[in-house]
CSV table of C-alpha atoms and ligand atoms in Angstrom, one decimal:
chain,number,residue,atom,x,y,z
A,1307,MET,CA,108.1,33.6,37.2
A,1308,ASN,CA,109.1,37.2,38.0
A,1309,LEU,CA,110.1,38.3,41.4
A,1310,ILE,CA,107.0,40.4,42.2
A,1311,LYS,CA,104.8,37.5,41.3
A,1312,ALA,CA,106.9,35.0,43.3
A,1313,ARG,CA,106.8,37.3,46.3
A,1314,PHE,CA,103.0,37.7,45.9
A,1315,LEU,CA,102.5,33.9,45.8
A,1316,TYR,CA,104.7,33.4,48.8
A,1317,PHE,CA,102.9,35.9,51.0
A,1318,ALA,CA,99.5,34.7,49.7
A,1319,THR,CA,100.4,31.1,50.7
A,1320,LEU,CA,101.7,32.2,54.0
A,1321,THR,CA,98.5,34.2,54.7
A,1322,LEU,CA,96.3,31.3,53.7
A,1323,THR,CA,98.3,29.0,55.9
A,1324,LEU,CA,97.9,31.2,58.9
A,1325,LEU,CA,94.2,31.5,58.3
A,1326,LEU,CA,94.1,27.7,57.9
A,1327,PHE,CA,95.7,27.1,61.2
A,1328,ALA,CA,93.5,29.8,62.8
A,1329,SER,CA,90.6,27.5,61.9
A,1330,CYS,CA,92.2,24.1,62.3
A,1331,ASP,CA,90.5,21.7,64.8
A,1332,GLY,CA,93.5,22.0,67.1
A,1333,ASP,CA,91.5,24.6,69.1
A,1334,GLU,CA,89.3,21.7,70.2
A,1335,GLU,CA,91.9,19.8,72.3
A,1336,GLY,CA,95.6,19.6,72.5
A,1337,ALA,CA,96.7,22.8,70.8
A,1338,ASN,CA,97.9,25.9,72.6
A,1339,PRO,CA,96.7,28.6,70.3
A,1340,GLY,CA,97.5,31.3,72.9
A,1341,ASN,CA,100.9,29.9,73.4
A,1342,THR,CA,103.5,32.7,72.9
A,1343,ASP,CA,106.6,31.1,74.4
A,1344,ASP,CA,109.3,29.4,72.4
A,1345,SER,CA,107.7,25.9,72.8
A,1346,ILE,CA,108.1,23.4,70.1
A,1347,ILE,CA,105.6,23.5,67.3
A,1348,LEU,CA,104.6,20.1,65.9
A,1349,GLY,CA,102.5,19.7,62.8
A,1350,PHE,CA,100.5,16.5,62.9
A,1351,SER,CA,98.6,15.0,59.9
A,1352,GLN,CA,96.1,12.4,61.1
A,1353,ILE,CA,94.2,10.2,58.5
A,1354,GLY,CA,90.7,10.6,59.9
A,1355,ALA,CA,88.3,9.0,62.3
A,1356,GLU,CA,87.4,5.7,60.6
A,1357,SER,CA,87.5,3.6,63.8
A,1358,ALA,CA,87.5,3.7,67.6
A,1359,TRP,CA,91.2,2.9,67.4
A,1360,ARG,CA,91.9,6.0,65.3
A,1361,THR,CA,89.8,8.3,67.5
A,1362,TYR,CA,91.7,7.1,70.5
A,1363,ASN,CA,95.0,7.5,68.7
A,1364,SER,CA,94.2,11.1,68.0
A,1365,LEU,CA,93.2,11.7,71.6
A,1366,SER,CA,96.5,10.2,72.8
A,1367,VAL,CA,98.4,12.6,70.5
A,1368,LYS,CA,96.4,15.7,71.6
A,1369,GLU,CA,96.6,14.9,75.3
A,1370,ALA,CA,100.3,14.1,75.1
A,1371,ALA,CA,101.0,17.4,73.3
A,1372,GLU,CA,99.1,19.3,76.0
A,1373,GLU,CA,101.0,17.4,78.7
A,1374,ALA,CA,104.4,18.0,77.0
A,1375,GLY,CA,103.7,21.8,76.4
A,1376,ILE,CA,104.2,21.2,72.7
A,1377,GLN,CA,102.1,23.5,70.4
A,1378,LEU,CA,100.1,21.0,68.2
A,1379,LEU,CA,98.8,21.9,64.7
A,1380,PHE,CA,96.5,18.9,64.2
A,1381,GLU,CA,95.0,18.3,60.8
A,1382,ASN,CA,92.4,15.6,60.0
A,1383,ALA,CA,92.7,14.4,56.4
A,1384,GLU,CA,89.3,12.7,56.2
A,1385,GLN,CA,90.8,9.6,54.6
A,1386,LYS,CA,92.4,11.5,51.7
A,1387,GLN,CA,96.1,11.3,51.0
A,1388,ALA,CA,95.8,14.6,49.0
A,1389,LYS,CA,94.6,16.3,52.1
A,1390,GLN,CA,97.6,14.9,54.1
A,1391,ILE,CA,100.0,16.2,51.5
A,1392,LYS,CA,98.3,19.7,51.6
A,1393,ALA,CA,98.5,19.7,55.4
A,1394,ILE,CA,102.3,18.8,55.3
A,1395,ARG,CA,102.9,21.6,52.8
A,1396,SER,CA,101.1,24.0,55.1
A,1397,PHE,CA,103.2,22.9,58.0
A,1398,ILE,CA,106.3,23.6,55.9
A,1399,VAL,CA,105.1,27.1,55.0
A,1400,TYR,CA,104.2,27.7,58.7
A,1401,GLN,CA,107.8,26.6,59.5
A,1402,VAL,CA,106.9,24.1,62.2
A,1403,ASP,CA,109.8,22.6,64.2
A,1404,VAL,CA,108.8,19.0,63.5
A,1405,ILE,CA,106.2,17.2,61.2
A,1406,ALA,CA,104.6,13.9,62.2
A,1407,PHE,CA,102.0,12.0,60.2
A,1408,VAL,CA,100.1,8.8,59.8
A,1409,PRO,CA,100.5,7.8,56.1
A,1410,ILE,CA,97.1,6.5,55.0
A,1411,VAL,CA,98.8,4.5,52.3
A,1412,ALA,CA,102.4,3.5,52.0
A,1413,ASP,CA,103.2,5.0,48.6
A,1414,GLY,CA,103.3,8.6,47.2
A,1415,TRP,CA,105.2,10.6,49.9
A,1416,ASP,CA,108.6,11.3,48.3
A,1417,ASN,CA,107.8,14.7,46.8
A,1418,VAL,CA,106.2,16.3,49.8
A,1419,LEU,CA,108.8,14.8,52.2
A,1420,THR,CA,111.6,16.1,49.9
A,1421,GLU,CA,110.0,19.5,50.3
A,1422,ALA,CA,110.1,19.1,54.1
A,1423,LYS,CA,113.7,17.9,53.9
A,1424,ASP,CA,114.7,20.9,51.8
A,1425,ALA,CA,113.0,23.2,54.4
A,1426,GLY,CA,115.1,21.6,57.1
A,1427,ILE,CA,112.1,20.2,59.0
A,1428,PRO,CA,112.5,16.7,60.4
A,1429,VAL,CA,109.7,14.2,59.8
A,1430,LEU,CA,108.4,11.4,62.1
A,1431,VAL,CA,106.3,8.7,60.5
A,1432,THR,CA,103.8,7.2,63.0
A,1433,ASP,CA,101.4,4.2,63.1
A,1434,ARG,CA,101.6,3.2,59.4
A,1435,LYS,CA,104.9,2.9,57.4
A,1436,ILE,CA,105.9,4.4,54.0
A,1437,ASN,CA,107.7,3.0,51.0
A,1438,THR,CA,110.6,5.1,49.9
A,1439,ALA,CA,114.0,4.5,48.3
A,1440,ASP,CA,115.3,7.6,50.1
A,1441,GLU,CA,115.6,6.8,53.8
A,1442,THR,CA,116.8,10.4,54.5
A,1443,LEU,CA,113.2,11.7,53.9
A,1444,TYR,CA,112.2,10.8,57.4
A,1445,ALA,CA,113.9,10.6,60.8
A,1446,GLY,CA,112.2,7.5,62.2
A,1447,PHE,CA,109.0,5.4,62.6
A,1448,ILE,CA,107.0,4.7,65.7
A,1449,GLY,CA,104.0,2.3,65.6
A,1450,THR,CA,102.7,-1.2,65.3
A,1451,ASP,CA,104.4,-4.3,63.9
A,1452,SER,CA,101.7,-5.4,61.5
A,1453,ILE,CA,103.6,-8.4,60.2
A,1454,ARG,CA,103.8,-9.8,63.7
A,1455,GLU,CA,100.1,-9.2,64.2
A,1456,GLY,CA,99.3,-11.3,61.1
A,1457,ARG,CA,101.6,-14.0,62.3
A,1458,GLU,CA,100.0,-14.1,65.8
A,1459,ALA,CA,96.6,-14.5,64.1
A,1460,ALA,CA,97.8,-17.5,62.2
A,1461,LEU,CA,99.6,-19.0,65.2
A,1462,PHE,CA,96.3,-18.8,67.2
A,1463,LEU,CA,94.4,-20.7,64.4
A,1464,GLN,CA,97.1,-23.4,64.2
A,1465,LYS,CA,96.6,-24.0,68.0
A,1466,LYS,CA,92.8,-23.7,67.8
A,1467,PHE,CA,92.5,-26.3,65.0
A,1468,ALA,CA,95.4,-28.5,66.1
A,1469,SER,CA,93.2,-31.3,67.4
A,1470,SER,CA,90.0,-30.3,65.6
A,1471,GLU,CA,87.7,-32.6,63.6
A,1472,ARG,CA,86.8,-29.6,61.4
A,1473,ALA,CA,87.0,-30.0,57.7
A,1474,ASN,CA,90.4,-30.1,56.1
A,1475,PRO,CA,91.2,-27.6,54.8
A,1476,VAL,CA,89.9,-25.1,57.3
A,1477,ARG,CA,88.2,-22.5,55.2
A,1478,ILE,CA,89.1,-18.9,56.1
A,1479,VAL,CA,87.5,-15.6,55.1
A,1480,GLU,CA,89.6,-12.4,55.4
A,1481,ILE,CA,88.2,-8.9,55.7
A,1482,SER,CA,91.1,-6.6,55.3
A,1483,GLY,CA,91.6,-2.8,56.0
A,1484,THR,CA,92.3,0.1,53.7
A,1485,GLU,CA,94.0,-1.1,50.5
A,1486,GLY,CA,97.6,0.1,50.2
A,1487,ALA,CA,98.0,0.8,53.9
A,1488,SER,CA,101.2,-0.7,55.4
A,1489,CYS,CA,99.4,-2.3,58.3
A,1490,VAL,CA,97.0,-4.1,55.9
A,1491,ILE,CA,99.9,-5.3,53.7
A,1492,GLY,CA,101.8,-6.5,56.9
A,1493,ARG,CA,98.7,-8.2,58.5
A,1494,ALA,CA,98.1,-10.1,55.2
A,1495,GLU,CA,101.8,-11.0,54.7
A,1496,GLY,CA,102.4,-12.2,58.3
A,1497,PHE,CA,99.2,-14.3,58.2
A,1498,ARG,CA,99.9,-15.9,54.9
A,1499,GLU,CA,103.5,-16.6,55.8
A,1500,ILE,CA,102.3,-19.2,58.3
A,1501,ILE,CA,98.9,-20.2,56.9
A,1502,GLU,CA,100.1,-21.0,53.4
A,1503,SER,CA,103.0,-23.1,54.7
A,1504,ASP,CA,100.7,-25.1,57.0
A,1505,GLY,CA,98.6,-27.0,54.5
A,1506,SER,CA,95.5,-27.4,56.7
A,1507,PHE,CA,94.0,-24.0,55.9
A,1508,GLU,CA,92.6,-22.3,52.8
A,1509,ILE,CA,91.8,-18.6,52.4
A,1510,VAL,CA,88.7,-18.8,50.3
A,1511,TYR,CA,87.7,-15.1,50.3
A,1512,SER,CA,89.5,-11.8,50.9
A,1513,PHE,CA,88.0,-8.4,50.6
A,1514,SER,CA,88.8,-4.9,51.8
A,1515,GLY,CA,86.4,-3.4,54.4
A,1516,ASP,CA,88.4,-0.2,54.7
A,1517,PHE,CA,88.5,-0.5,58.5
A,1518,LEU,CA,84.8,0.5,58.6
A,1519,LYS,CA,82.2,-1.3,60.7
A,1520,SER,CA,79.5,-0.7,58.1
A,1521,LYS,CA,81.7,-2.4,55.4
A,1522,GLY,CA,82.4,-5.3,57.7
A,1523,TYR,CA,78.6,-5.9,58.0
A,1524,GLU,CA,78.0,-5.5,54.2
A,1525,ILE,CA,80.9,-7.8,53.2
A,1526,MET,CA,79.9,-10.5,55.7
A,1527,HIS,CA,76.4,-10.6,54.3
A,1528,SER,CA,77.7,-10.6,50.8
A,1529,ILE,CA,80.1,-13.5,51.5
A,1530,LEU,CA,77.3,-15.5,53.3
A,1531,ASP,CA,75.1,-15.0,50.2
A,1532,LYS,CA,77.7,-16.8,48.2
A,1533,ILE,CA,79.3,-19.4,50.5
A,1534,SER,CA,78.0,-21.1,53.6
A,1535,ASP,CA,80.8,-23.4,54.8
A,1536,ILE,CA,83.1,-20.9,56.5
A,1537,ASP,CA,85.2,-22.0,59.4
A,1538,VAL,CA,87.2,-18.8,60.3
A,1539,LEU,CA,86.9,-15.0,59.9
A,1540,TYR,CA,90.2,-13.2,60.0
A,1541,SER,CA,89.4,-9.4,60.3
A,1542,HIS,CA,92.0,-6.6,60.2
A,1543,ASN,CA,90.2,-4.5,62.8
A,1544,ASP,CA,87.6,-4.7,65.5
A,1545,GLY,CA,85.2,-2.3,63.8
A,1546,MET,CA,84.8,-4.5,60.8
A,1547,THR,CA,84.6,-7.6,63.1
A,1548,LEU,CA,81.7,-6.1,65.0
A,1549,GLY,CA,79.9,-5.3,61.8
A,1550,ALA,CA,80.5,-8.9,60.6
A,1551,ILE,CA,79.2,-10.3,63.9
A,1552,GLU,CA,75.9,-8.4,63.4
A,1553,ALA,CA,75.5,-9.9,60.0
A,1554,MET,CA,76.3,-13.5,61.3
A,1555,LYS,CA,73.7,-13.1,64.0
A,1556,GLU,CA,71.1,-11.9,61.6
A,1557,ARG,CA,71.5,-15.2,59.8
A,1558,GLY,CA,71.4,-17.4,62.9
A,1559,ILE,CA,75.1,-18.1,62.8
A,1560,ARG,CA,76.9,-18.2,66.2
A,1561,PRO,CA,80.0,-16.0,66.0
A,1562,GLY,CA,82.9,-17.6,67.9
A,1563,SER,CA,81.3,-21.1,67.7
A,1564,ASP,CA,80.0,-21.7,64.1
A,1565,ILE,CA,82.7,-19.4,62.8
A,1566,VAL,CA,86.0,-18.9,64.7
A,1567,ILE,CA,86.9,-15.2,64.8
A,1568,VAL,CA,90.3,-13.5,65.0
A,1569,THR,CA,90.4,-9.7,65.2
A,1570,ILE,CA,93.0,-7.0,65.6
A,1571,ASP,CA,93.0,-3.7,67.7
A,1572,ALA,CA,91.6,-4.8,71.1
A,1573,GLU,CA,89.1,-2.0,71.7
A,1574,GLN,CA,86.8,-2.6,74.6
A,1575,ALA,CA,83.9,-3.9,72.5
A,1576,ALA,CA,86.1,-6.7,71.1
A,1577,ILE,CA,87.3,-7.7,74.6
A,1578,ASP,CA,83.6,-7.8,75.7
A,1579,ALA,CA,82.8,-10.0,72.7
A,1580,LEU,CA,85.8,-12.3,73.6
A,1581,ARG,CA,84.3,-12.6,77.1
A,1582,ARG,CA,80.9,-13.5,75.6
A,1583,GLY,CA,82.5,-16.2,73.4
A,1584,GLU,CA,81.6,-14.4,70.2
A,1585,VAL,CA,85.3,-13.8,69.4
A,1586,ASN,CA,88.1,-16.3,69.9
A,1587,CYS,CA,91.3,-14.2,69.7
A,1588,VAL,CA,91.9,-10.4,69.9
A,1589,ILE,CA,95.4,-9.1,68.9
A,1590,GLU,CA,96.3,-5.7,70.4
A,1591,CYS,CA,97.3,-2.9,68.2
A,1592,ASN,CA,98.4,-0.1,70.6
A,1593,PRO,CA,96.9,3.4,69.9
A,1594,ARG,CA,98.6,5.0,72.9
A,1595,THR,CA,101.6,6.5,71.0
A,1596,GLY,CA,101.1,10.1,71.9
A,1597,PRO,CA,103.7,10.3,74.7
A,1598,VAL,CA,106.4,8.6,72.7
A,1599,ILE,CA,105.6,10.8,69.7
A,1600,MET,CA,106.1,13.9,71.8
A,1601,ASP,CA,109.3,12.6,73.3
A,1602,LEU,CA,110.7,11.9,69.8
A,1603,ALA,CA,109.4,15.3,68.5
A,1604,ARG,CA,111.3,17.1,71.3
A,1605,LYS,CA,114.5,15.2,70.5
A,1606,LEU,CA,114.2,16.0,66.8
A,1607,ALA,CA,113.4,19.7,67.5
A,1608,GLU,CA,116.6,19.8,69.7
A,1609,GLY,CA,118.7,18.4,66.9
A,1610,GLU,CA,119.1,14.9,68.3
A,1611,THR,CA,118.9,11.8,66.2
A,1612,ILE,CA,116.3,9.1,67.1
A,1613,ARG,CA,116.0,5.3,66.6
A,1614,ARG,CA,114.8,4.6,63.1
A,1615,LEU,CA,112.3,2.0,64.1
A,1616,ILE,CA,110.3,1.8,67.3
A,1617,HIS,CA,107.6,-0.9,67.5
A,1618,VAL,CA,105.1,-0.4,70.4
A,1619,GLU,CA,104.4,-3.2,72.9
A,1620,GLU,CA,101.3,-5.3,72.1
A,1621,GLU,CA,99.5,-8.3,73.7
A,1622,VAL,CA,97.4,-11.1,72.4
A,1623,PHE,CA,94.2,-12.1,74.2
A,1624,THR,CA,92.7,-15.5,73.5
A,1625,GLU,CA,89.7,-17.5,74.7
A,1626,TRP,CA,92.1,-19.6,76.9
A,1627,ASP,CA,93.2,-16.6,78.9
A,1628,ASP,CA,92.0,-15.2,82.3
A,1629,LEU,CA,89.7,-12.7,80.6
A,1630,ASP,CA,88.8,-11.0,83.9
A,1631,ALA,CA,92.4,-10.0,84.2
A,1632,ILE,CA,92.3,-7.8,81.1
A,1633,GLU,CA,92.5,-4.1,82.1
A,1634,PRO,CA,89.8,-1.7,80.8
A,1635,ARG,CA,90.8,-0.6,77.3
A,1636,GLY,CA,89.9,3.0,77.5
A,1637,TYR,CA,88.2,3.1,74.1
B,2799,GZL,C1,96.9,0.1,62.6
B,2799,GZL,C2,96.0,1.2,62.3
B,2799,GZL,C3,94.6,0.7,61.9
B,2799,GZL,C4,93.8,0.1,63.0
B,2799,GZL,C5,92.4,0.4,62.5
B,2799,GZL,O1,98.2,0.5,63.0
B,2799,GZL,O2,96.5,2.1,61.3
B,2799,GZL,O3,93.9,1.8,61.4
B,2799,GZL,O4,94.0,-1.3,63.1
B,2799,GZL,C6,92.6,1.9,62.1
B,2799,GZL,O5,91.4,0.3,63.5
B,2799,GZL,O6,91.6,2.4,61.4
């Protein structure tokens, strides 16, 4: 490619990027478009708004950026990895100080992260993890320990059925989240590590509901069309659980009694269902990572190294706990 053409392409890309960020949704909350001082510029690629958890996670990031005086370029990928890659490339052209992103799936990031590395821009992976052979492609990870979440779900069921007369094996249906997402792989792995070595349980059905309430509803109806003797629903997020509960009720099935339910996230609606006895165990997945992300971004922008792996604090709420003591969830 000759020099004139290369220069034209560079300036065209730069112009497009500046236009893109002039229209990006950062001017809703959290960005400081009028910001002219030398504050840190953080490019953040979020996967979308598929659940109450995700929406609250985005709010946490935007509010924390505002609080920290960090200029936030916030891009919503609408559940498409290609849009995340495009956003990261535009952050590179814009020459942000730091890039942070939630990888919608674990694979397929090496090329674009190599471009960020070549541009000298540090990358922070948040919420979900990536698979890469080159650990130098990102500075660190902050988010949930999904394998532990899966194990906690299994440990609750072992306790719940320890002295139960229920059928042996206890028949489990799993509604999982977005295929290929690290949190889904971890929640399935941690759960099976215990359930499959126990001998009293059987996973009779597993299907992806993509973390969507509507799919949780559809899948539960579809499962109940096929099989009736289900003892447990293990659902990878509250949105899908709430959809599945609607389907159960429409068939006269008592959620939390006829079918024991374990769910992950701990949004308010799930805690309310726990209090009504419609859910038996809620495992927290903490969406409030904004402040830590900003602290890590500042450190990276100032050339400091950060811890490679930071798992956020998370609780487990069960039917045996003092449910009135649970703080309002905020989302
Ligand atoms: C988990 C997060 C998941 C939540 C879902 O860390 O990525 O994505 O459990 C959300 O509610 O959609």
